[in-house]
Amino acid sequence: MKVTVKLFATLKKDRFSEPSAVDLDDGSTVRDLLEILRIDEIDVGILVINARDATFDQKLSAGDSVTIIPPIGGG
């Protein structure tokens, strides 16, 4: 199945800068997607699937849109 992934800020480095389709096995979770993209859970500040908050254990479906944003710091 294919899901569309949009990465922000530092997560784009050495990956892709535009939303991209990623092919996953049926029944894959967000955690599986992160493993394929080589993104550590600690590097995820905001996780959204189809414009709704998501969890790492959430199962993905064909056509889902996944947005991953790193933690935001400042001071």
mmCIF file of N, CA, C and O in Angstrom:
data_model
loop_
_atom_site.group_PDB
_atom_site.id
_atom_site.type_symbol
_atom_site.label_atom_id
_atom_site.label_comp_id
_atom_site.label_asym_id
_atom_site.label_seq_id
_atom_site.Cartn_x
_atom_site.Cartn_y
_atom_site.Cartn_z
ATOM 1 N N MET A 1 0.842 -1.179 0.000
ATOM 2 C CA MET A 1 0.000 0.000 0.000
ATOM 3 C C MET A 1 0.884 1.238 0.000
ATOM 4 O O MET A 1 2.015 1.186 0.451
ATOM 5 N N LYS A 2 0.351 2.315 -0.502
ATOM 6 C CA LYS A 2 1.107 3.567 -0.539
ATOM 7 C C LYS A 2 0.466 4.598 0.383
ATOM 8 O O LYS A 2 -0.758 4.710 0.449
ATOM 9 N N VAL A 3 1.326 5.319 1.110
ATOM 10 C CA VAL A 3 0.898 6.455 1.916
ATOM 11 C C VAL A 3 1.732 7.655 1.482
ATOM 12 O O VAL A 3 2.857 7.500 0.999
ATOM 13 N N THR A 4 1.176 8.833 1.639
ATOM 14 C CA THR A 4 1.906 10.053 1.313
ATOM 15 C C THR A 4 2.515 10.603 2.593
ATOM 16 O O THR A 4 1.823 10.725 3.612
ATOM 17 N N VAL A 5 3.790 10.931 2.541
ATOM 18 C CA VAL A 5 4.504 11.425 3.717
ATOM 19 C C VAL A 5 5.023 12.828 3.435
ATOM 20 O O VAL A 5 5.647 13.080 2.404
ATOM 21 N N LYS A 6 4.760 13.725 4.379
ATOM 22 C CA LYS A 6 5.276 15.089 4.304
ATOM 23 C C LYS A 6 6.141 15.322 5.533
ATOM 24 O O LYS A 6 5.691 15.177 6.668
ATOM 25 N N LEU A 7 7.410 15.657 5.283
ATOM 26 C CA LEU A 7 8.370 15.908 6.355
ATOM 27 C C LEU A 7 8.651 17.398 6.462
ATOM 28 O O LEU A 7 8.609 18.116 5.469
ATOM 29 N N PHE A 8 8.961 17.844 7.671
ATOM 30 C CA PHE A 8 9.259 19.254 7.903
ATOM 31 C C PHE A 8 10.643 19.430 8.510
ATOM 32 O O PHE A 8 11.173 18.539 9.170
ATOM 33 N N ALA A 9 11.195 20.604 8.262
ATOM 34 C CA ALA A 9 12.443 21.087 8.871
ATOM 35 C C ALA A 9 13.578 20.065 8.751
ATOM 36 O O ALA A 9 13.856 19.583 7.663
ATOM 37 N N THR A 10 14.210 19.743 9.865
ATOM 38 C CA THR A 10 15.403 18.891 9.859
ATOM 39 C C THR A 10 15.126 17.467 9.389
ATOM 40 O O THR A 10 16.043 16.768 8.982
ATOM 41 N N LEU A 11 13.881 17.038 9.426
ATOM 42 C CA LEU A 11 13.563 15.678 8.990
ATOM 43 C C LEU A 11 13.710 15.509 7.484
ATOM 44 O O LEU A 11 13.830 14.395 6.985
ATOM 45 N N LYS A 12 13.727 16.606 6.749
ATOM 46 C CA LYS A 12 13.902 16.545 5.290
ATOM 47 C C LYS A 12 15.335 16.190 4.900
ATOM 48 O O LYS A 12 15.567 15.634 3.831
ATOM 49 N N LYS A 13 16.279 16.509 5.762
ATOM 50 C CA LYS A 13 17.692 16.311 5.428
ATOM 51 C C LYS A 13 17.972 14.847 5.102
ATOM 52 O O LYS A 13 17.643 13.944 5.864
ATOM 53 N N ASP A 14 18.577 14.623 3.944
ATOM 54 C CA ASP A 14 18.947 13.295 3.451
ATOM 55 C C ASP A 14 17.733 12.395 3.191
ATOM 56 O O ASP A 14 17.860 11.176 3.140
ATOM 57 N N ARG A 15 16.541 13.005 3.051
ATOM 58 C CA ARG A 15 15.347 12.229 2.730
ATOM 59 C C ARG A 15 14.703 12.845 1.501
ATOM 60 O O ARG A 15 15.232 12.733 0.422
ATOM 61 N N PHE A 16 13.566 13.491 1.649
ATOM 62 C CA PHE A 16 12.903 14.147 0.530
ATOM 63 C C PHE A 16 12.304 15.458 1.005
ATOM 64 O O PHE A 16 11.911 15.595 2.153
ATOM 65 N N SER A 17 12.245 16.440 0.109
ATOM 66 C CA SER A 17 11.775 17.765 0.498
ATOM 67 C C SER A 17 10.320 18.010 0.115
ATOM 68 O O SER A 17 9.694 18.906 0.652
ATOM 69 N N GLU A 18 9.795 17.240 -0.798
ATOM 70 C CA GLU A 18 8.396 17.369 -1.207
ATOM 71 C C GLU A 18 7.616 16.172 -0.684
ATOM 72 O O GLU A 18 8.194 15.102 -0.453
ATOM 73 N N PRO A 19 6.308 16.313 -0.500
ATOM 74 C CA PRO A 19 5.518 15.136 -0.096
ATOM 75 C C PRO A 19 5.778 13.981 -1.064
ATOM 76 O O PRO A 19 5.826 14.173 -2.285
ATOM 77 N N SER A 20 5.991 12.797 -0.507
ATOM 78 C CA SER A 20 6.357 11.643 -1.324
ATOM 79 C C SER A 20 5.545 10.420 -0.939
ATOM 80 O O SER A 20 5.183 10.244 0.231
ATOM 81 N N ALA A 21 5.313 9.563 -1.916
ATOM 82 C CA ALA A 21 4.622 8.304 -1.667
ATOM 83 C C ALA A 21 5.629 7.285 -1.142
ATOM 84 O O ALA A 21 6.733 7.167 -1.665
ATOM 85 N N VAL A 22 5.239 6.573 -0.104
ATOM 86 C CA VAL A 22 6.073 5.520 0.463
ATOM 87 C C VAL A 22 5.256 4.238 0.418
ATOM 88 O O VAL A 22 4.092 4.214 0.811
ATOM 89 N N ASP A 23 5.872 3.163 -0.067
ATOM 90 C CA ASP A 23 5.203 1.882 -0.184
ATOM 91 C C ASP A 23 5.441 1.068 1.086
ATOM 92 O O ASP A 23 6.591 0.891 1.504
ATOM 93 N N LEU A 24 4.361 0.592 1.699
ATOM 94 C CA LEU A 24 4.426 -0.171 2.942
ATOM 95 C C LEU A 24 3.650 -1.472 2.799
ATOM 96 O O LEU A 24 2.738 -1.567 1.971
ATOM 97 N N ASP A 25 3.962 -2.440 3.644
ATOM 98 C CA ASP A 25 3.180 -3.668 3.706
ATOM 99 C C ASP A 25 1.832 -3.371 4.358
ATOM 100 O O ASP A 25 1.735 -2.490 5.227
ATOM 101 N N ASP A 26 0.797 -4.112 3.965
ATOM 102 C CA ASP A 26 -0.504 -3.974 4.609
ATOM 103 C C ASP A 26 -0.355 -4.238 6.104
ATOM 104 O O ASP A 26 0.411 -5.122 6.516
ATOM 105 N N GLY A 27 -1.063 -3.476 6.909
ATOM 106 C CA GLY A 27 -0.997 -3.641 8.363
ATOM 107 C C GLY A 27 0.149 -2.896 9.016
ATOM 108 O O GLY A 27 0.336 -2.997 10.231
ATOM 109 N N SER A 28 0.923 -2.137 8.246
ATOM 110 C CA SER A 28 2.049 -1.391 8.811
ATOM 111 C C SER A 28 1.554 -0.283 9.734
ATOM 112 O O SER A 28 0.474 0.281 9.546
ATOM 113 N N THR A 29 2.377 0.039 10.713
ATOM 114 C CA THR A 29 2.077 1.113 11.652
ATOM 115 C C THR A 29 2.975 2.310 11.371
ATOM 116 O O THR A 29 3.913 2.228 10.570
ATOM 117 N N VAL A 30 2.704 3.395 12.064
ATOM 118 C CA VAL A 30 3.562 4.572 11.956
ATOM 119 C C VAL A 30 4.985 4.214 12.374
ATOM 120 O O VAL A 30 5.954 4.651 11.749
ATOM 121 N N ARG A 31 5.111 3.390 13.387
ATOM 122 C CA ARG A 31 6.445 2.971 13.841
ATOM 123 C C ARG A 31 7.207 2.271 12.702
ATOM 124 O O ARG A 31 8.408 2.487 12.521
ATOM 125 N N ASP A 32 6.516 1.444 11.920
ATOM 126 C CA ASP A 32 7.147 0.784 10.775
ATOM 127 C C ASP A 32 7.609 1.817 9.739
ATOM 128 O O ASP A 32 8.694 1.702 9.176
ATOM 129 N N LEU A 33 6.766 2.820 9.505
ATOM 130 C CA LEU A 33 7.110 3.887 8.571
ATOM 131 C C LEU A 33 8.357 4.632 9.039
ATOM 132 O O LEU A 33 9.269 4.896 8.255
ATOM 133 N N LEU A 34 8.409 4.957 10.322
ATOM 134 C CA LEU A 34 9.571 5.662 10.864
ATOM 135 C C LEU A 34 10.841 4.840 10.693
ATOM 136 O O LEU A 34 11.901 5.388 10.388
ATOM 137 N N GLU A 35 10.728 3.540 10.856
ATOM 138 C CA GLU A 35 11.894 2.667 10.681
ATOM 139 C C GLU A 35 12.391 2.722 9.237
ATOM 140 O O GLU A 35 13.587 2.835 8.984
ATOM 141 N N ILE A 36 11.474 2.674 8.286
ATOM 142 C CA ILE A 36 11.853 2.742 6.875
ATOM 143 C C ILE A 36 12.526 4.074 6.559
ATOM 144 O O ILE A 36 13.508 4.134 5.823
ATOM 145 N N LEU A 37 11.998 5.158 7.145
ATOM 146 C CA LEU A 37 12.542 6.491 6.896
ATOM 147 C C LEU A 37 13.773 6.797 7.745
ATOM 148 O O LEU A 37 14.388 7.850 7.601
ATOM 149 N N ARG A 38 14.109 5.899 8.648
ATOM 150 C CA ARG A 38 15.238 6.084 9.573
ATOM 151 C C ARG A 38 15.078 7.341 10.414
ATOM 152 O O ARG A 38 15.993 8.171 10.537
ATOM 153 N N ILE A 39 13.887 7.463 10.993
ATOM 154 C CA ILE A 39 13.578 8.575 11.900
ATOM 155 C C ILE A 39 13.342 7.983 13.281
ATOM 156 O O ILE A 39 12.491 7.101 13.451
ATOM 157 N N ASP A 40 14.093 8.457 14.284
ATOM 158 C CA ASP A 40 13.899 8.012 15.660
ATOM 159 C C ASP A 40 12.646 8.658 16.241
ATOM 160 O O ASP A 40 12.351 9.820 15.946
ATOM 161 N N GLU A 41 11.924 7.911 17.062
ATOM 162 C CA GLU A 41 10.707 8.441 17.684
ATOM 163 C C GLU A 41 10.980 9.728 18.452
ATOM 164 O O GLU A 41 10.141 10.627 18.466
ATOM 165 N N ILE A 42 12.139 9.821 19.069
ATOM 166 C CA ILE A 42 12.480 11.016 19.847
ATOM 167 C C ILE A 42 12.584 12.266 18.968
ATOM 168 O O ILE A 42 12.465 13.387 19.445
ATOM 169 N N ASP A 43 12.782 12.057 17.666
ATOM 170 C CA ASP A 43 12.903 13.169 16.725
ATOM 171 C C ASP A 43 11.555 13.615 16.160
ATOM 172 O O ASP A 43 11.506 14.468 15.270
ATOM 173 N N VAL A 44 10.467 13.034 16.666
ATOM 174 C CA VAL A 44 9.122 13.391 16.214
ATOM 175 C C VAL A 44 8.431 14.213 17.299
ATOM 176 O O VAL A 44 8.226 13.746 18.410
ATOM 177 N N GLY A 45 8.083 15.456 16.949
ATOM 178 C CA GLY A 45 7.381 16.318 17.899
ATOM 179 C C GLY A 45 5.882 16.310 17.666
ATOM 180 O O GLY A 45 5.096 16.282 18.601
ATOM 181 N N ILE A 46 5.496 16.312 16.401
ATOM 182 C CA ILE A 46 4.080 16.300 16.029
ATOM 183 C C ILE A 46 3.893 15.242 14.952
ATOM 184 O O ILE A 46 4.636 15.187 13.976
ATOM 185 N N LEU A 47 2.875 14.414 15.140
ATOM 186 C CA LEU A 47 2.564 13.343 14.204
ATOM 187 C C LEU A 47 1.089 13.424 13.863
ATOM 188 O O LEU A 47 0.239 13.384 14.752
ATOM 189 N N VAL A 48 0.793 13.539 12.564
ATOM 190 C CA VAL A 48 -0.584 13.723 12.116
ATOM 191 C C VAL A 48 -0.874 12.768 10.952
ATOM 192 O O VAL A 48 -0.047 12.625 10.044
ATOM 193 N N ILE A 49 -2.024 12.114 11.018
ATOM 194 C CA ILE A 49 -2.481 11.285 9.902
ATOM 195 C C ILE A 49 -3.842 11.806 9.474
ATOM 196 O O ILE A 49 -4.768 11.898 10.297
ATOM 197 N N ASN A 50 -3.950 12.159 8.204
ATOM 198 C CA ASN A 50 -5.210 12.666 7.650
ATOM 199 C C ASN A 50 -5.784 13.807 8.494
ATOM 200 O O ASN A 50 -6.967 13.828 8.819
ATOM 201 N N ALA A 51 -4.914 14.747 8.860
ATOM 202 C CA ALA A 51 -5.278 15.953 9.602
ATOM 203 C C ALA A 51 -5.770 15.683 11.026
ATOM 204 O O ALA A 51 -6.446 16.518 11.628
ATOM 205 N N ARG A 52 -5.400 14.531 11.604
ATOM 206 C CA ARG A 52 -5.761 14.209 12.989
ATOM 207 C C ARG A 52 -4.524 13.720 13.734
ATOM 208 O O ARG A 52 -3.666 13.045 13.156
ATOM 209 N N ASP A 53 -4.466 14.036 15.033
ATOM 210 C CA ASP A 53 -3.352 13.556 15.849
ATOM 211 C C ASP A 53 -3.233 12.044 15.732
ATOM 212 O O ASP A 53 -4.244 11.337 15.627
ATOM 213 N N ALA A 54 -2.000 11.544 15.770
ATOM 214 C CA ALA A 54 -1.760 10.117 15.603
ATOM 215 C C ALA A 54 -0.778 9.606 16.652
ATOM 216 O O ALA A 54 -0.142 10.395 17.358
ATOM 217 N N THR A 55 -0.676 8.286 16.725
ATOM 218 C CA THR A 55 0.266 7.631 17.636
ATOM 219 C C THR A 55 1.216 6.749 16.828
ATOM 220 O O THR A 55 0.933 6.405 15.680
ATOM 221 N N PHE A 56 2.310 6.352 17.455
ATOM 222 C CA PHE A 56 3.298 5.514 16.777
ATOM 223 C C PHE A 56 2.745 4.127 16.452
ATOM 224 O O PHE A 56 3.175 3.490 15.503
ATOM 225 N N ASP A 57 1.806 3.638 17.246
ATOM 226 C CA ASP A 57 1.259 2.303 17.043
ATOM 227 C C ASP A 57 0.048 2.285 16.115
ATOM 228 O O ASP A 57 -0.511 1.227 15.843
ATOM 229 N N GLN A 58 -0.337 3.439 15.620
ATOM 230 C CA GLN A 58 -1.508 3.526 14.750
ATOM 231 C C GLN A 58 -1.242 2.824 13.418
ATOM 232 O O GLN A 58 -0.210 3.030 12.791
ATOM 233 N N LYS A 59 -2.199 1.992 13.009
ATOM 234 C CA LYS A 59 -2.071 1.310 11.717
ATOM 235 C C LYS A 59 -2.392 2.274 10.590
ATOM 236 O O LYS A 59 -3.270 3.126 10.710
ATOM 237 N N LEU A 60 -1.658 2.127 9.506
ATOM 238 C CA LEU A 60 -1.846 2.972 8.336
ATOM 239 C C LEU A 60 -2.686 2.237 7.297
ATOM 240 O O LEU A 60 -2.682 1.011 7.235
ATOM 241 N N SER A 61 -3.389 3.017 6.492
ATOM 242 C CA SER A 61 -4.203 2.477 5.404
ATOM 243 C C SER A 61 -3.746 3.101 4.099
ATOM 244 O O SER A 61 -3.211 4.211 4.079
ATOM 245 N N ALA A 62 -3.991 2.388 3.007
ATOM 246 C CA ALA A 62 -3.638 2.910 1.688
ATOM 247 C C ALA A 62 -4.274 4.278 1.497
ATOM 248 O O ALA A 62 -5.434 4.496 1.843
ATOM 249 N N GLY A 63 -3.471 5.219 0.994
ATOM 250 C CA GLY A 63 -3.966 6.562 0.723
ATOM 251 C C GLY A 63 -3.850 7.530 1.881
ATOM 252 O O GLY A 63 -4.153 8.715 1.731
ATOM 253 N N ASP A 64 -3.418 7.053 3.057
ATOM 254 C CA ASP A 64 -3.260 7.961 4.204
ATOM 255 C C ASP A 64 -2.231 9.036 3.892
ATOM 256 O O ASP A 64 -1.284 8.814 3.130
ATOM 257 N N SER A 65 -2.414 10.172 4.531
ATOM 258 C CA SER A 65 -1.467 11.277 4.444
ATOM 259 C C SER A 65 -0.841 11.465 5.823
ATOM 260 O O SER A 65 -1.551 11.751 6.795
ATOM 261 N N VAL A 66 0.475 11.273 5.909
ATOM 262 C CA VAL A 66 1.198 11.327 7.178
ATOM 263 C C VAL A 66 2.094 12.564 7.191
ATOM 264 O O VAL A 66 2.899 12.761 6.285
ATOM 265 N N THR A 67 1.942 13.380 8.221
ATOM 266 C CA THR A 67 2.785 14.565 8.404
ATOM 267 C C THR A 67 3.630 14.360 9.648
ATOM 268 O O THR A 67 3.101 14.011 10.713
ATOM 269 N N ILE A 68 4.937 14.571 9.507
ATOM 270 C CA ILE A 68 5.869 14.392 10.628
ATOM 271 C C ILE A 68 6.667 15.680 10.804
ATOM 272 O O ILE A 68 7.341 16.136 9.884
ATOM 273 N N ILE A 69 6.568 16.246 12.010
ATOM 274 C CA ILE A 69 7.233 17.505 12.329
ATOM 275 C C ILE A 69 8.144 17.258 13.534
ATOM 276 O O ILE A 69 7.717 16.657 14.517
ATOM 277 N N PRO A 70 9.387 17.735 13.475
ATOM 278 C CA PRO A 70 10.293 17.528 14.615
ATOM 279 C C PRO A 70 9.896 18.433 15.791
ATOM 280 O O PRO A 70 9.124 19.380 15.624
ATOM 281 N N PRO A 71 10.442 18.123 16.982
ATOM 282 C CA PRO A 71 10.198 19.009 18.122
ATOM 283 C C PRO A 71 10.701 20.417 17.789
ATOM 284 O O PRO A 71 11.688 20.578 17.068
ATOM 285 N N ILE A 72 10.002 21.381 18.305
ATOM 286 C CA ILE A 72 10.360 22.781 18.040
ATOM 287 C C ILE A 72 10.922 23.368 19.323
ATOM 288 O O ILE A 72 10.319 23.286 20.379
ATOM 289 N N GLY A 73 12.111 23.959 19.209
ATOM 290 C CA GLY A 73 12.756 24.567 20.374
ATOM 291 C C GLY A 73 12.922 26.055 20.155
ATOM 292 O O GLY A 73 12.778 26.572 19.056
ATOM 293 N N GLY A 74 13.186 26.716 21.186
ATOM 294 C CA GLY A 74 13.408 28.150 21.071
ATOM 295 C C GLY A 74 13.679 28.734 22.450
ATOM 296 O O GLY A 74 13.680 28.041 23.442
ATOM 297 N N GLY A 75 13.835 29.983 22.446
ATOM 298 C CA GLY A 75 14.086 30.551 23.751
ATOM 299 C C GLY A 75 14.213 32.031 23.719
ATOM 300 O O GLY A 75 14.060 32.757 22.848
#
